[in-house]
């Protein structure tokens, strides 16, 4: 009897141990930017792939300095005429899969800057009432409550973004947590979100290792990328950091899927802050099936 019990136990335990090992070897997530190309498919279909745990809606291109904020989702819908409210059910379907849907502020083009602490406070209030847990008669995406705000600040100035992060984080006490994320460039410190990141208030930081010659991957050479990764992970307090990479082979810094899984990920996955990868963007991922090829190794 005793030996039978032991046999039964090991039959049960070995698969459990193996699955725990597999889970710890693939502990990362994939984040993706959606919204800047009407040809990338719907938000609901993006989430239904099962490849992503975070989707950033790109971008709120105008805000701050007293301007009326403007959402730009390229060919997907037209915020001024109210057609983006149809995204409410897509957002909710993503969230029902456990995917966090986050509004991204900024982007490479746009008209944004914060001019004072009170400007930062009014942008925070606007975001809370129009995209998060507050209310307003003109919510651009309808009644869906987004999970957080992403800072993809690539122009203007670095001023008052720390205040914006602070005001947004104070809203977390009024119900659902407001996740704060950021997409700095890989040269450290980042010109625009560097000071805000010093607040330590950010949950996830997806560092852009592309369009940045001095710290991106270049054909077989991981040295600059790994040095930069180590600087980021030893300098900034955050819950997790993600390797931001392009899904398009024509974007500088592109890492072929085989190189990612055999050379780059093994060099950074040992970091306790490693959270996974961020992909720019969903359109290029559709074209190249990048996430589909690497999802098992992230
Ligand atoms: C808007 O939200 C506030 C705070 O949650 C709440 O007190 C108020 O009743 C809401 N107003 C409407 C019209 O839902
Ligand atoms: C993407 O690549 C994966 C891995 O090779 C494959 O299983 C999957 O079918 C591909 N998806 C598409 C849409 O081509």
Coordinates of C-alpha atoms and ligand atoms in Angstrom, one line a residue:
X1 CA 0.0 0.0 0.0
X2 CA 2.7 2.5 1.0
X3 CA 4.6 2.1 -2.2
X4 CA 1.4 2.4 -4.2
X5 CA 0.7 5.7 -2.5
X6 CA 4.2 6.9 -3.2
X7 CA 3.8 5.9 -6.9
X8 CA 0.4 7.7 -7.1
X9 CA 1.9 10.8 -5.5
X10 CA 4.9 11.0 -7.8
X11 CA 2.6 10.4 -10.8
X12 CA 0.6 13.5 -9.6
X13 CA 3.6 15.6 -8.5
X14 CA 5.9 15.2 -11.5
X15 CA 3.6 16.9 -14.0
X16 CA 2.9 19.6 -11.4
X17 CA 6.6 20.3 -10.9
X18 CA 7.2 20.3 -14.7
X19 CA 4.4 22.7 -15.2
X20 CA 5.7 25.0 -12.5
X21 CA 9.2 24.9 -14.1
X22 CA 7.7 25.7 -17.5
X23 CA 5.7 28.6 -16.0
X24 CA 8.9 30.1 -14.4
X25 CA 10.8 29.8 -17.7
X26 CA 8.1 31.7 -19.5
X27 CA 7.0 34.3 -17.0
X28 CA 6.9 37.3 -19.3
X29 CA 4.1 39.1 -21.0
X30 CA 3.7 40.9 -24.3
X31 CA 2.5 44.5 -24.5
X32 CA 1.4 46.1 -27.8
X33 CA 0.5 49.5 -29.2
X34 CA -2.8 49.6 -31.2
X35 CA -4.5 52.5 -32.9
X36 CA -2.2 54.1 -35.4
X37 CA -3.2 52.0 -38.5
X38 CA -6.7 51.2 -39.6
X39 CA -5.4 48.1 -41.4
X40 CA -4.3 46.4 -38.1
X41 CA -7.7 44.8 -37.3
X42 CA -10.1 45.5 -34.5
X43 CA -9.1 45.9 -30.9
X44 CA -11.3 42.9 -30.0
X45 CA -9.5 40.7 -32.6
X46 CA -6.1 41.9 -31.3
X47 CA -7.0 40.8 -27.8
X48 CA -8.6 37.5 -29.1
X49 CA -5.1 36.4 -30.4
X50 CA -4.2 35.6 -26.8
X51 CA -0.7 36.9 -27.4
X52 CA -0.9 40.1 -25.4
X53 CA -1.5 41.0 -21.8
X54 CA -1.4 44.8 -22.2
X55 CA -2.8 46.9 -25.1
X56 CA -2.0 50.6 -25.3
X57 CA -4.5 52.8 -27.3
X58 CA -2.3 55.1 -29.3
X59 CA -2.5 58.1 -28.9
X60 CA -4.0 61.1 -27.1
X61 CA -2.0 63.4 -29.4
X62 CA -3.2 66.8 -28.0
X63 CA -3.3 67.8 -24.3
X64 CA -2.0 70.3 -21.8
X65 CA -1.5 74.0 -21.9
X66 CA -5.2 74.5 -21.7
X67 CA -5.9 72.7 -25.0
X68 CA -8.9 70.5 -25.5
X69 CA -7.5 67.0 -25.5
X70 CA -7.7 65.1 -28.8
X71 CA -7.7 61.4 -29.3
X72 CA -6.2 60.1 -32.6
X73 CA -6.9 56.5 -33.6
X74 CA -6.1 56.9 -37.3
X75 CA -8.5 55.1 -39.5
X76 CA -10.3 53.2 -36.7
X77 CA -12.8 55.9 -35.8
X78 CA -13.4 59.6 -35.6
X79 CA -13.5 60.9 -32.0
X80 CA -15.1 64.3 -32.8
X81 CA -18.1 62.7 -34.5
X82 CA -18.4 60.2 -31.6
X83 CA -17.7 57.0 -33.5
X84 CA -15.0 55.8 -31.1
X85 CA -17.6 55.1 -28.5
X86 CA -18.2 51.9 -30.4
X87 CA -14.9 50.7 -28.9
X88 CA -16.5 50.3 -25.5
X89 CA -17.5 46.7 -26.2
X90 CA -14.1 45.9 -27.6
X91 CA -12.4 47.3 -24.5
X92 CA -14.6 45.3 -22.3
X93 CA -14.0 42.2 -24.2
X94 CA -10.3 42.7 -23.8
X95 CA -10.7 43.3 -20.1
X96 CA -12.8 40.2 -19.7
X97 CA -9.8 38.2 -21.0
X98 CA -7.7 39.8 -18.2
X99 CA -5.9 42.1 -20.6
X100 CA -5.2 45.7 -19.4
X101 CA -6.2 48.4 -21.8
X102 CA -4.3 51.6 -21.3
X103 CA -4.6 55.1 -23.0
X104 CA -1.2 56.3 -24.3
X105 CA -0.4 60.0 -24.1
X106 CA 1.8 61.6 -26.6
X107 CA 3.5 59.7 -29.5
X108 CA 6.1 60.9 -32.0
X109 CA 3.9 63.7 -33.4
X110 CA 1.3 65.7 -31.7
X111 CA 0.8 68.9 -29.7
X112 CA 1.3 68.4 -26.0
X113 CA 3.1 69.9 -23.1
X114 CA 2.3 70.6 -19.4
X115 CA 2.8 74.2 -18.3
X116 CA 2.2 74.2 -14.6
X117 CA 1.1 72.0 -11.7
X118 CA -2.4 73.2 -12.1
X119 CA -2.3 72.3 -15.8
X120 CA -1.1 68.8 -14.8
X121 CA -4.0 68.6 -12.3
X122 CA -6.5 69.6 -14.9
X123 CA -5.2 67.0 -17.4
X124 CA -5.3 64.3 -14.6
X125 CA -8.9 65.3 -13.8
X126 CA -9.8 65.3 -17.5
X127 CA -8.3 61.8 -18.0
X128 CA -10.1 60.5 -14.9
X129 CA -13.5 61.8 -16.0
X130 CA -13.3 60.9 -19.6
X131 CA -11.3 57.6 -19.8
X132 CA -11.0 56.2 -16.3
X133 CA -13.4 55.8 -13.3
X134 CA -14.9 59.3 -13.4
X135 CA -17.8 60.5 -15.5
X136 CA -18.5 63.1 -18.2
X137 CA -21.1 63.6 -20.8
X138 CA -18.6 63.2 -23.6
X139 CA -16.4 60.2 -23.0
X140 CA -14.6 59.6 -26.3
X141 CA -14.5 55.8 -25.8
X142 CA -17.9 55.6 -24.1
X143 CA -18.6 54.0 -20.7
X144 CA -15.6 51.5 -20.7
X145 CA -13.2 52.3 -17.9
X146 CA -9.6 52.0 -19.0
X147 CA -7.0 50.4 -16.7
X148 CA -4.4 53.2 -16.8
X149 CA -2.4 55.8 -18.6
X150 CA 0.8 55.4 -20.6
X151 CA 3.4 58.2 -20.9
X152 CA 4.9 58.1 -24.4
X153 CA 6.2 61.6 -24.2
X154 CA 8.5 62.3 -27.2
X155 CA 8.4 66.1 -27.5
X156 CA 7.7 69.3 -25.7
X157 CA 9.3 69.3 -22.4
X158 CA 9.8 67.1 -19.4
X159 CA 8.1 69.5 -17.0
X160 CA 5.2 68.5 -14.7
X161 CA 4.9 64.9 -15.9
X162 CA 5.9 63.8 -12.4
X163 CA 3.0 65.9 -11.1
X164 CA 0.6 64.3 -13.6
X165 CA 1.7 60.8 -12.5
X166 CA 1.2 61.9 -8.9
X167 CA -2.3 63.3 -9.4
X168 CA -3.3 60.2 -11.5
X169 CA -2.0 57.8 -8.8
X170 CA -4.1 59.6 -6.2
X171 CA -7.2 58.6 -8.1
X172 CA -6.3 54.9 -7.5
X173 CA -7.8 55.4 -4.0
X174 CA -11.2 56.1 -5.5
X175 CA -11.9 52.5 -6.7
X176 CA -10.0 50.7 -9.4
X177 CA -6.2 51.1 -9.5
X178 CA -5.0 53.5 -12.2
X179 CA -2.0 51.7 -13.8
X180 CA 0.8 54.1 -14.8
X181 CA 3.2 53.0 -17.6
X182 CA 5.8 54.8 -19.7
X183 CA 7.7 54.3 -22.9
X184 CA 11.1 56.0 -22.6
X185 CA 13.8 55.8 -25.3
X186 CA 16.7 53.5 -24.3
X187 CA 19.4 56.2 -23.8
X188 CA 19.4 56.8 -20.0
X189 CA 17.9 59.0 -18.7
X190 CA 15.1 59.7 -21.0
X191 CA 14.8 63.3 -22.1
X192 CA 11.1 63.7 -21.6
X193 CA 9.9 61.1 -19.1
X194 CA 13.2 60.8 -17.2
X195 CA 12.2 63.1 -14.3
X196 CA 8.6 61.6 -14.0
X197 CA 10.2 58.1 -13.7
X198 CA 12.2 59.2 -10.7
X199 CA 8.9 59.4 -8.8
X200 CA 8.9 55.6 -8.6
X201 CA 5.1 55.7 -9.3
X202 CA 5.2 53.7 -12.5
X203 CA 4.0 50.1 -12.7
X204 CA 5.4 49.1 -16.1
X205 CA 8.1 50.7 -18.1
X206 CA 8.5 49.6 -21.8
X207 CA 11.8 50.9 -22.9
X208 CA 12.1 51.7 -26.7
X209 CA 15.1 49.8 -28.0
X210 CA 14.5 51.0 -31.5
X211 CA 15.3 54.1 -33.5
X212 CA 18.1 54.6 -30.9
X213 CA 21.4 53.5 -32.5
X214 CA 23.5 53.8 -29.3
X215 CA 21.5 51.2 -27.3
X216 CA 19.6 49.0 -29.7
X217 CA 20.5 45.5 -31.0
X218 CA 22.6 45.4 -34.1
X219 CA 23.1 42.2 -36.1
X220 CA 24.3 39.7 -33.6
X221 CA 25.7 42.2 -31.1
X222 CA 23.7 42.4 -27.8
X223 CA 26.4 44.5 -25.9
X224 CA 24.8 47.9 -26.1
X225 CA 21.3 46.7 -25.5
X226 CA 22.3 44.7 -22.5
X227 CA 24.4 47.5 -21.0
X228 CA 21.4 49.8 -21.4
X229 CA 19.0 47.3 -20.0
X230 CA 21.2 46.9 -16.9
X231 CA 21.4 50.7 -16.4
X232 CA 17.6 51.0 -16.6
X233 CA 16.9 48.1 -14.2
X234 CA 19.4 49.4 -11.7
X235 CA 18.4 53.0 -11.8
X236 CA 14.6 53.2 -11.9
X237 CA 12.0 51.8 -9.4
X238 CA 9.1 50.1 -11.2
X239 CA 7.1 46.9 -10.9
X240 CA 8.4 45.6 -14.2
X241 CA 10.4 46.6 -17.2
X242 CA 9.8 45.4 -20.7
X243 CA 12.1 45.2 -23.8
X244 CA 10.4 47.5 -26.4
X245 CA 11.1 46.2 -29.9
X246 CA 9.7 46.7 -33.4
X247 CA 7.7 44.0 -35.2
X248 CA 8.8 45.4 -38.6
X249 CA 12.2 44.4 -40.1
X250 CA 12.5 47.9 -41.6
X251 CA 12.6 49.7 -38.3
X252 CA 16.1 50.3 -36.9
X253 CA 16.7 48.0 -33.9
X254 CA 14.6 45.1 -35.3
X255 CA 15.6 41.8 -33.7
X256 CA 14.8 38.7 -35.8
X257 CA 12.6 36.3 -33.7
X258 CA 15.4 33.7 -33.6
X259 CA 17.9 36.2 -32.3
X260 CA 15.4 37.4 -29.7
X261 CA 14.8 34.0 -28.3
X262 CA 18.3 32.6 -28.5
X263 CA 20.5 35.7 -27.7
X264 CA 18.6 38.7 -26.3
X265 CA 16.0 37.3 -24.0
X266 CA 18.4 34.9 -22.2
X267 CA 20.6 37.9 -21.5
X268 CA 17.9 39.9 -19.7
X269 CA 15.4 37.4 -18.4
X270 CA 17.5 36.9 -15.2
X271 CA 16.7 40.4 -14.1
X272 CA 14.2 40.5 -11.3
X273 CA 12.5 43.5 -13.0
X274 CA 12.0 41.7 -16.3
X275 CA 8.4 41.7 -17.3
X276 CA 8.4 40.7 -21.0
X277 CA 8.5 42.6 -24.3
X278 CA 6.6 45.5 -25.8
X279 CA 5.9 45.4 -29.5
X280 CA 5.5 48.5 -31.8
X281 CA 3.0 48.1 -33.2
X282 CA 0.0 45.8 -33.8
X283 CA 0.0 46.7 -37.5
X284 CA 3.6 45.5 -38.0
X285 CA 2.8 42.5 -35.8
X286 CA -0.1 41.5 -38.1
X287 CA 2.2 41.8 -41.1
X288 CA 5.0 39.8 -39.7
X289 CA 3.4 37.5 -37.0
X290 CA 6.2 38.5 -34.7
X291 CA 4.4 37.9 -31.4
X292 CA 3.1 34.6 -32.7
X293 CA 6.7 33.4 -33.3
X294 CA 8.1 34.5 -29.9
X295 CA 5.2 34.2 -27.5
X296 CA 6.3 30.8 -26.2
X297 CA 9.7 32.2 -25.2
X298 CA 8.9 35.6 -23.6
Ligands
LIG1 C1 -20.1 61.2 -11.3 O1 -19.1 60.7 -10.5 C2 -19.1 61.2 -9.1 C3 -18.0 60.6 -8.4 O2 -17.9 59.2 -8.7 C4 -20.5 60.8 -8.5 O3 -20.5 61.4 -7.2 C5 -21.6 61.4 -9.4 O4 -22.8 61.0 -8.8 C6 -21.5 61.0 -10.8 N1 -22.4 61.7 -11.6 C7 -23.2 61.0 -12.5 C8 -24.1 61.9 -13.3 O5 -23.2 59.8 -12.7
LIG2 C1 2.5 32.6 -36.3 O1 3.6 31.8 -36.0 C2 3.3 30.8 -35.2 C3 4.6 30.1 -34.8 O2 5.4 29.7 -36.0 C4 2.3 29.8 -35.9 O3 2.0 28.8 -35.0 C5 1.1 30.6 -36.2 O4 0.2 29.8 -36.9 C6 1.4 31.8 -37.0 N1 0.2 32.7 -37.2 C7 -0.1 33.2 -38.3 C8 -1.3 34.1 -38.3 O5 0.5 33.1 -39.3

